[in-house]
Amino acid sequence: MKILVAVKQVAALDEDFEIRANEKDVDEDFLLYDLNEWDDFSLEEAMKIKESGTTEVEVVVVSVGPDRVDESLRKCLAKGADRAIRVWDDSIEGSDAIAIGRILAAVAKKEAPDMIFAGVQSSDQAYASTGISTAAYLNWPHAAVVADLQYQAGNKSAVVRRELEGGLLQEVEINCPAVLTIQLGINKPRYASLRGIKQAAAKPIEEVTLSDIGLSGADVGAGNSMSHVRRMYIPAKGRAEMIEGTIAEQAAKLIQIMNEFKGV
Amino acid sequence: MDNSKEITRVLFENFQPQAIHLFYAIGYLAIAVFIYGVYVQIRKYRRGKPDGSWNELFHRFVDMVKTMATHRTLVRRDKSAGRAHGLIFLGFVLLFIGTSTITLEYDILEPLFGVKFWYGNFYLLFSLVLDLAGLGLIAGLIYMMYRRKWLHLPKLDYKRVDRQEGDIDFDRSEYRREDWAFLWSFILIGITGFILEATRLVWLNDRPEVWDYRMWSPVGALLAQIMQTLGMASESAGAFRPYLWWFHGLLSLTFIACIPYTKIKHIFTAATSLMFKDQLAGRRLPKVPDDQKTAGYKTITDLTWKNLLHLDACTKCGRCQEACPANAVGAPLSPRDVILSLREFANHALSAKELPKEAELDIHGKDVGQVFMETLWSCRTCLACVEICPVAVEHVPIIVQMRRNLVEAGEMEPLLEKTLQTIHKTGNSFGESKRKRAAWAKELPFEIKDARKEPVDVLWFVGDYASFDPRNQKVTQSFAKLMHHAGVNFGLLFEAELNAGNDVRRVGEEGLYELLASSNIGTLQACDFASIVTTDPHSFNTIRNEYPDFGGKFEIEHYTTLVKRLIETGQVKLKKKLDYRVTFHDPCHLGRYNKGYDAPREVIKLLGCELVEMARNRDNSFCCGAGGGRIWIPDPVGIEKPSANRMKEAGQIEGLQVFVVSCPKDLTMFEDALKTSGFEGQFVVRELIELIDECIEYEVWEDTAVTA
Ligand code: SF4
Ligand code: SF4
């Protein structure tokens, strides 16, 4: 029995950040990296299944990204994941969620897990489609925004509760193997102590190239994505001003502003 | 005096040989029982982990003897009890030596070498000394009985704050019974000893070598006189004496046999505990060896032999509990109970021949002898307990070791967990960008040097609170102005400075501490400076006492010492004097942790303020409640906060104007407490730097700074 947990190292903005010269992203100097918050929950859900049943469960975390991602994978290993896989090739740079789903599906074909968990979305890009596109490439059933899961290792199906708008829940029975995207709050993620993370450094992280999973540069990257970032920018702030004084003064000021606006 | 051999102690006179043999047999049995007990105890200690405190053994021994001889630690904060114990201690030691010398002569020197010394002047002098010793012993014991029965001291109430009425280990009445059994048997030994002496005098009153010298045992002589007045004749005394003799003898032998099994063992354990006292206990926490799989204490066998010995040394005196700020506000923690729980656990689990299964050794949990998680998290690591313990029990290292295990298991407040993650991510507990660490410096009318880029004399390690907390930033700016004004060549680490890790370590997140400490040490080592200064006592402690264990040996001082010197040498000129009536709160990490009691007080006096001490000051200072990571854990609602408790204490000072602190966390804690405890408007809370600031007249640029 194997659960594949797809995780992502996300970027958070530092104070006073700047946009890159090509206007496609934030300057890397101003990014702080950490494991995506949703992934803490999906890993925990996998760990719970591993620890509750009698069947042996292997939890494998997989991520697509450069060297720096090892740090986040190590955190997952510290929390108890059995193995970690990192897929990278420079040609992957610029891939959208669909292309990443293609890569993850290729990994899944090789690993043959019984379940795939992913976070509902990533906190930096927020496409909320990586997990689903993975399911599409695998042709597996999927359930998105899972807020509760009843599943035991080896079951043929799982019962999930999906979070809908307005506080509604939808209970769905889904055949396994399946891809579930896990919502925040489904459990209480465990703390990875720093000693644990340090000790996890001893566990190897398998580095996988595109050819290892039967893909090539022609399957990934910006050129083979279905969407492209055109521009990233900070919208101009709207202006607001409190006009004070007597009614007459306020009116005068108002007229002045309107005239300025019209360019009179 | 008369040095005749006739004048000697009457030992077994008129005893049948069988009776003497019987007595010896019982004596050997008692010694065998004693030795077995000692063996079991030592086997128990040996089941603990190793500890490296064997260095400077002779020095330690001398220190221990001094401490015991002066009773220094026992008279602190409880003179009467300390003195009464002194009498009991002295009485016991002298009587023990006296009895041993009799044995030495009677059983060893005389039969083997024919040497006798127990006669004549030597005997008479000894009689006198032993009589007085016995009198002291009884007086001490009577005071102890009085204290237990009538003084109703809360610290002698063994009811537990972390257990409920009805729990089996709630009231610990067996301890009370043991105390009384101990007092009664001890006092009975003393009293029967005197009566025995008196009976002997009455019995042998026709022998001049006995009767004429009776005044050398004055208590016995007085009793003899009374007995005679009451009509006791020599024969009846002679007939009564054997019964009394056996009673006294058997009681004494039972007492000896019981030593290793009862609280009496503190005679040995307390002494040894004192001898292995770690001067840096709690100030420098133990490292976790790299190859150790889990951090901290999970099972009783994770404790070191020294920890196990400390558990047995505790005499339940309750001084630690009395000093504990968590206990004072009703948190479910008594340092004594932590020690006693673990002691009971160790005695139960480690005294048998075979060690129980691993699962039965877990010291965390809700069962008898186990320590609650809430108990461990209530501790402020203020060191008040370690400071006052008369027998050198070191509670804080044990508590932190146990927390390390909780942290590893993720058993902590969600908010604390979040803070630890934040510190890991950003290097500070405020979750601010590293770039903003020195943002406060931008508002100054002068540039502060970057110690990473150019050599400085003084490297200023600012610390999180002083860097990021808006209220403290004002103080930080004042200190920068002060140093600039004094012409000190100083610099900062800017964004390279990380949280120093003092509180992270005391929370028990050792891995994160190692990360922070080694990063800071690396940064510091790459800079060129003579010494470090900080306004933050927490950073001060860990850099001073703990960084050396990680290879970072730096000169560091708290700002109070530096400022005192700057004023004394005239580098800082005070243009005016203040006439405030102030009190001073010793920060735990400056005072108790590092004995920095005097510098801040001297600065306060140099400023011209009138210093009025609070009742709890210096080594008995009362923690603001923020230590040990508690600043990141919300205090439960409905119970008093330690800081509010402290405000009440300060409020009792007539005409108090300023409550002076010298720690950024104190400023935050007490300004909050001032508002909530209803003293707002009566007095203010100020950082000492702010008072100094009032006395300095800066050059012109100061005006620009204020209006900027
Ligand atoms: S360190 Fe302070 S809070 Fe902790 S147990 Fe000791 S006295 Fe109490
Ligand atoms: S630990 Fe020390 S201070 Fe506390 S009760 Fe025991 S002997 Fe007294």
PDB file of N, CA and C in Angstrom, chain A residues 37-91:
ATOM      1  N   GLU A  37       1.360  25.564   2.710  1.00  0.00           N
ATOM      2  CA  GLU A  37       0.594  25.289   3.931  1.00  0.00           C
ATOM      3  C   GLU A  37      -0.351  24.090   3.759  1.00  0.00           C
ATOM      4  N   TRP A  38      -1.018  23.981   2.598  1.00  0.00           N
ATOM      5  CA  TRP A  38      -1.964  22.886   2.358  1.00  0.00           C
ATOM      6  C   TRP A  38      -1.268  21.520   2.433  1.00  0.00           C
ATOM      7  N   ASP A  39       0.002  21.522   2.019  1.00  0.00           N
ATOM      8  CA  ASP A  39       0.713  20.247   1.960  1.00  0.00           C
ATOM      9  C   ASP A  39       0.987  19.663   3.345  1.00  0.00           C
ATOM     10  N   ASP A  40       1.081  20.557   4.345  1.00  0.00           N
ATOM     11  CA  ASP A  40       1.213  20.063   5.722  1.00  0.00           C
ATOM     12  C   ASP A  40       0.024  19.179   6.054  1.00  0.00           C
ATOM     13  N   PHE A  41      -1.148  19.606   5.578  1.00  0.00           N
ATOM     14  CA  PHE A  41      -2.359  18.862   5.910  1.00  0.00           C
ATOM     15  C   PHE A  41      -2.463  17.571   5.105  1.00  0.00           C
ATOM     16  N   SER A  42      -2.081  17.622   3.809  1.00  0.00           N
ATOM     17  CA  SER A  42      -2.208  16.393   3.028  1.00  0.00           C
ATOM     18  C   SER A  42      -1.194  15.353   3.486  1.00  0.00           C
ATOM     19  N   LEU A  43      -0.003  15.823   3.867  1.00  0.00           N
ATOM     20  CA  LEU A  43       0.974  14.857   4.388  1.00  0.00           C
ATOM     21  C   LEU A  43       0.470  14.257   5.701  1.00  0.00           C
ATOM     22  N   GLU A  44      -0.083  15.109   6.547  1.00  0.00           N
ATOM     23  CA  GLU A  44      -0.587  14.615   7.834  1.00  0.00           C
ATOM     24  C   GLU A  44      -1.675  13.564   7.614  1.00  0.00           C
ATOM     25  N   GLU A  45      -2.538  13.818   6.600  1.00  0.00           N
ATOM     26  CA  GLU A  45      -3.631  12.877   6.326  1.00  0.00           C
ATOM     27  C   GLU A  45      -3.043  11.521   5.916  1.00  0.00           C
ATOM     28  N   ALA A  46      -1.995  11.569   5.116  1.00  0.00           N
ATOM     29  CA  ALA A  46      -1.337  10.322   4.713  1.00  0.00           C
ATOM     30  C   ALA A  46      -0.697   9.640   5.912  1.00  0.00           C
ATOM     31  N   MET A  47      -0.069  10.452   6.771  1.00  0.00           N
ATOM     32  CA  MET A  47       0.595   9.880   7.949  1.00  0.00           C
ATOM     33  C   MET A  47      -0.416   9.225   8.883  1.00  0.00           C
ATOM     34  N   LYS A  48      -1.588   9.850   8.958  1.00  0.00           N
ATOM     35  CA  LYS A  48      -2.615   9.279   9.838  1.00  0.00           C
ATOM     36  C   LYS A  48      -3.036   7.896   9.352  1.00  0.00           C
ATOM     37  N   ILE A  49      -3.166   7.768   8.040  1.00  0.00           N
ATOM     38  CA  ILE A  49      -3.547   6.465   7.484  1.00  0.00           C
ATOM     39  C   ILE A  49      -2.421   5.461   7.745  1.00  0.00           C
ATOM     40  N   LYS A  50      -1.212   5.933   7.568  1.00  0.00           N
ATOM     41  CA  LYS A  50      -0.059   5.049   7.797  1.00  0.00           C
ATOM     42  C   LYS A  50      -0.031   4.554   9.243  1.00  0.00           C
ATOM     43  N   GLU A  51      -0.331   5.461  10.173  1.00  0.00           N
ATOM     44  CA  GLU A  51      -0.173   5.109  11.586  1.00  0.00           C
ATOM     45  C   GLU A  51      -1.385   4.409  12.183  1.00  0.00           C
ATOM     46  N   SER A  52      -2.548   4.485  11.502  1.00  0.00           N
ATOM     47  CA  SER A  52      -3.737   3.927  12.147  1.00  0.00           C
ATOM     48  C   SER A  52      -3.978   2.467  11.789  1.00  0.00           C
ATOM     49  N   GLY A  53      -3.670   2.075  10.579  1.00  0.00           N
ATOM     50  CA  GLY A  53      -4.046   0.727  10.154  1.00  0.00           C
ATOM     51  C   GLY A  53      -3.003  -0.322  10.505  1.00  0.00           C
ATOM     52  N   THR A  54      -3.350  -1.536  10.197  1.00  0.00           N
ATOM     53  CA  THR A  54      -2.399  -2.625  10.441  1.00  0.00           C
ATOM     54  C   THR A  54      -1.593  -2.901   9.177  1.00  0.00           C
ATOM     55  N   THR A  55      -2.180  -2.510   8.026  1.00  0.00           N
ATOM     56  CA  THR A  55      -1.465  -2.736   6.763  1.00  0.00           C
ATOM     57  C   THR A  55      -0.266  -1.799   6.704  1.00  0.00           C
ATOM     58  N   GLU A  56       0.787  -2.327   6.113  1.00  0.00           N
ATOM     59  CA  GLU A  56       1.976  -1.495   5.939  1.00  0.00           C
ATOM     60  C   GLU A  56       1.708  -0.428   4.875  1.00  0.00           C
ATOM     61  N   VAL A  57       1.961   0.809   5.193  1.00  0.00           N
ATOM     62  CA  VAL A  57       1.722   1.893   4.235  1.00  0.00           C
ATOM     63  C   VAL A  57       3.032   2.633   4.003  1.00  0.00           C
ATOM     64  N   GLU A  58       3.328   2.861   2.741  1.00  0.00           N
ATOM     65  CA  GLU A  58       4.515   3.655   2.432  1.00  0.00           C
ATOM     66  C   GLU A  58       4.052   5.037   1.981  1.00  0.00           C
ATOM     67  N   VAL A  59       4.583   6.067   2.635  1.00  0.00           N
ATOM     68  CA  VAL A  59       4.220   7.425   2.244  1.00  0.00           C
ATOM     69  C   VAL A  59       5.389   8.017   1.462  1.00  0.00           C
ATOM     70  N   VAL A  60       5.109   8.379   0.193  1.00  0.00           N
ATOM     71  CA  VAL A  60       6.167   8.927  -0.649  1.00  0.00           C
ATOM     72  C   VAL A  60       5.793  10.368  -1.003  1.00  0.00           C
ATOM     73  N   VAL A  61       6.681  11.290  -0.711  1.00  0.00           N
ATOM     74  CA  VAL A  61       6.393  12.683  -1.108  1.00  0.00           C
ATOM     75  C   VAL A  61       7.134  12.972  -2.396  1.00  0.00           C
ATOM     76  N   VAL A  62       6.480  13.759  -3.254  1.00  0.00           N
ATOM     77  CA  VAL A  62       7.108  14.099  -4.523  1.00  0.00           C
ATOM     78  C   VAL A  62       6.926  15.588  -4.766  1.00  0.00           C
ATOM     79  N   SER A  63       7.957  16.186  -5.319  1.00  0.00           N
ATOM     80  CA  SER A  63       7.865  17.600  -5.621  1.00  0.00           C
ATOM     81  C   SER A  63       8.614  17.880  -6.918  1.00  0.00           C
ATOM     82  N   VAL A  64       8.150  18.897  -7.622  1.00  0.00           N
ATOM     83  CA  VAL A  64       8.843  19.311  -8.844  1.00  0.00           C
ATOM     84  C   VAL A  64       9.513  20.642  -8.534  1.00  0.00           C
ATOM     85  N   GLY A  65      10.832  20.680  -8.652  1.00  0.00           N
ATOM     86  CA  GLY A  65      11.501  21.942  -8.351  1.00  0.00           C
ATOM     87  C   GLY A  65      13.003  21.780  -8.232  1.00  0.00           C
ATOM     88  N   PRO A  66      13.721  22.904  -8.187  1.00  0.00           N
ATOM     89  CA  PRO A  66      15.191  22.873  -8.118  1.00  0.00           C
ATOM     90  C   PRO A  66      15.721  22.461  -6.733  1.00  0.00           C
ATOM     91  N   ASP A  67      17.040  22.493  -6.585  1.00  0.00           N
ATOM     92  CA  ASP A  67      17.727  22.053  -5.356  1.00  0.00           C
ATOM     93  C   ASP A  67      17.108  22.549  -4.060  1.00  0.00           C
ATOM     94  N   ARG A  68      16.747  23.836  -4.059  1.00  0.00           N
ATOM     95  CA  ARG A  68      16.269  24.425  -2.805  1.00  0.00           C
ATOM     96  C   ARG A  68      15.064  23.689  -2.239  1.00  0.00           C
ATOM     97  N   VAL A  69      14.353  22.953  -3.087  1.00  0.00           N
ATOM     98  CA  VAL A  69      13.157  22.236  -2.656  1.00  0.00           C
ATOM     99  C   VAL A  69      13.498  21.103  -1.677  1.00  0.00           C
ATOM    100  N   ASP A  70      14.749  20.649  -1.712  1.00  0.00           N
ATOM    101  CA  ASP A  70      15.167  19.586  -0.789  1.00  0.00           C
ATOM    102  C   ASP A  70      14.859  19.927   0.659  1.00  0.00           C
ATOM    103  N   GLU A  71      15.016  21.210   0.976  1.00  0.00           N
ATOM    104  CA  GLU A  71      14.776  21.641   2.349  1.00  0.00           C
ATOM    105  C   GLU A  71      13.342  21.316   2.778  1.00  0.00           C
ATOM    106  N   SER A  72      12.400  21.586   1.882  1.00  0.00           N
ATOM    107  CA  SER A  72      11.000  21.311   2.211  1.00  0.00           C
ATOM    108  C   SER A  72      10.739  19.807   2.243  1.00  0.00           C
ATOM    109  N   LEU A  73      11.387  19.075   1.336  1.00  0.00           N
ATOM    110  CA  LEU A  73      11.192  17.627   1.329  1.00  0.00           C
ATOM    111  C   LEU A  73      11.735  17.008   2.620  1.00  0.00           C
ATOM    112  N   ARG A  74      12.825  17.593   3.097  1.00  0.00           N
ATOM    113  CA  ARG A  74      13.418  17.086   4.333  1.00  0.00           C
ATOM    114  C   ARG A  74      12.454  17.277   5.507  1.00  0.00           C
ATOM    115  N   LYS A  75      11.742  18.380   5.461  1.00  0.00           N
ATOM    116  CA  LYS A  75      10.742  18.624   6.506  1.00  0.00           C
ATOM    117  C   LYS A  75       9.684  17.515   6.469  1.00  0.00           C
ATOM    118  N   CYS A  76       9.287  17.109   5.250  1.00  0.00           N
ATOM    119  CA  CYS A  76       8.308  16.025   5.129  1.00  0.00           C
ATOM    120  C   CYS A  76       8.889  14.716   5.645  1.00  0.00           C
ATOM    121  N   LEU A  77      10.152  14.478   5.338  1.00  0.00           N
ATOM    122  CA  LEU A  77      10.790  13.257   5.833  1.00  0.00           C
ATOM    123  C   LEU A  77      10.850  13.280   7.357  1.00  0.00           C
ATOM    124  N   ALA A  78      11.119  14.489   7.907  1.00  0.00           N
ATOM    125  CA  ALA A  78      11.191  14.612   9.368  1.00  0.00           C
ATOM    126  C   ALA A  78       9.847  14.300   9.995  1.00  0.00           C
ATOM    127  N   LYS A  79       8.776  14.598   9.274  1.00  0.00           N
ATOM    128  CA  LYS A  79       7.458  14.324   9.825  1.00  0.00           C
ATOM    129  C   LYS A  79       7.062  12.866   9.661  1.00  0.00           C
ATOM    130  N   GLY A  80       7.882  12.115   8.970  1.00  0.00           N
ATOM    131  CA  GLY A  80       7.628  10.676   8.927  1.00  0.00           C
ATOM    132  C   GLY A  80       7.432  10.068   7.560  1.00  0.00           C
ATOM    133  N   ALA A  81       7.516  10.868   6.480  1.00  0.00           N
ATOM    134  CA  ALA A  81       7.398  10.279   5.143  1.00  0.00           C
ATOM    135  C   ALA A  81       8.536   9.282   4.945  1.00  0.00           C
ATOM    136  N   ASP A  82       8.252   8.203   4.191  1.00  0.00           N
ATOM    137  CA  ASP A  82       9.273   7.169   4.037  1.00  0.00           C
ATOM    138  C   ASP A  82      10.305   7.535   2.964  1.00  0.00           C
ATOM    139  N   ARG A  83       9.819   8.125   1.879  1.00  0.00           N
ATOM    140  CA  ARG A  83      10.745   8.467   0.794  1.00  0.00           C
ATOM    141  C   ARG A  83      10.379   9.830   0.240  1.00  0.00           C
ATOM    142  N   ALA A  84      11.357  10.436  -0.424  1.00  0.00           N
ATOM    143  CA  ALA A  84      11.080  11.720  -1.075  1.00  0.00           C
ATOM    144  C   ALA A  84      11.668  11.689  -2.479  1.00  0.00           C
ATOM    145  N   ILE A  85      10.899  12.225  -3.421  1.00  0.00           N
ATOM    146  CA  ILE A  85      11.346  12.255  -4.820  1.00  0.00           C
ATOM    147  C   ILE A  85      11.305  13.710  -5.282  1.00  0.00           C
ATOM    148  N   ARG A  86      12.356  14.129  -5.932  1.00  0.00           N
ATOM    149  CA  ARG A  86      12.332  15.480  -6.497  1.00  0.00           C
ATOM    150  C   ARG A  86      12.630  15.397  -7.990  1.00  0.00           C
ATOM    151  N   VAL A  87      11.704  15.928  -8.797  1.00  0.00           N
ATOM    152  CA  VAL A  87      11.878  15.911 -10.241  1.00  0.00           C
ATOM    153  C   VAL A  87      12.382  17.277 -10.680  1.00  0.00           C
ATOM    154  N   TRP A  88      13.452  17.299 -11.449  1.00  0.00           N
ATOM    155  CA  TRP A  88      13.876  18.594 -11.968  1.00  0.00           C
ATOM    156  C   TRP A  88      14.702  18.479 -13.246  1.00  0.00           C
ATOM    157  N   ASP A  89      14.486  19.445 -14.065  1.00  0.00           N
ATOM    158  CA  ASP A  89      15.288  19.637 -15.262  1.00  0.00           C
ATOM    159  C   ASP A  89      15.098  21.112 -15.600  1.00  0.00           C
ATOM    160  N   ASP A  90      16.139  21.754 -16.054  1.00  0.00           N
ATOM    161  CA  ASP A  90      16.011  23.194 -16.309  1.00  0.00           C
ATOM    162  C   ASP A  90      14.873  23.527 -17.268  1.00  0.00           C
ATOM    163  N   SER A  91      14.566  22.580 -18.149  1.00  0.00           N
ATOM    164  CA  SER A  91      13.494  22.854 -19.121  1.00  0.00           C
ATOM    165  C   SER A  91      12.115  22.945 -18.461  1.00  0.00           C
TER     166      SER A  91
END
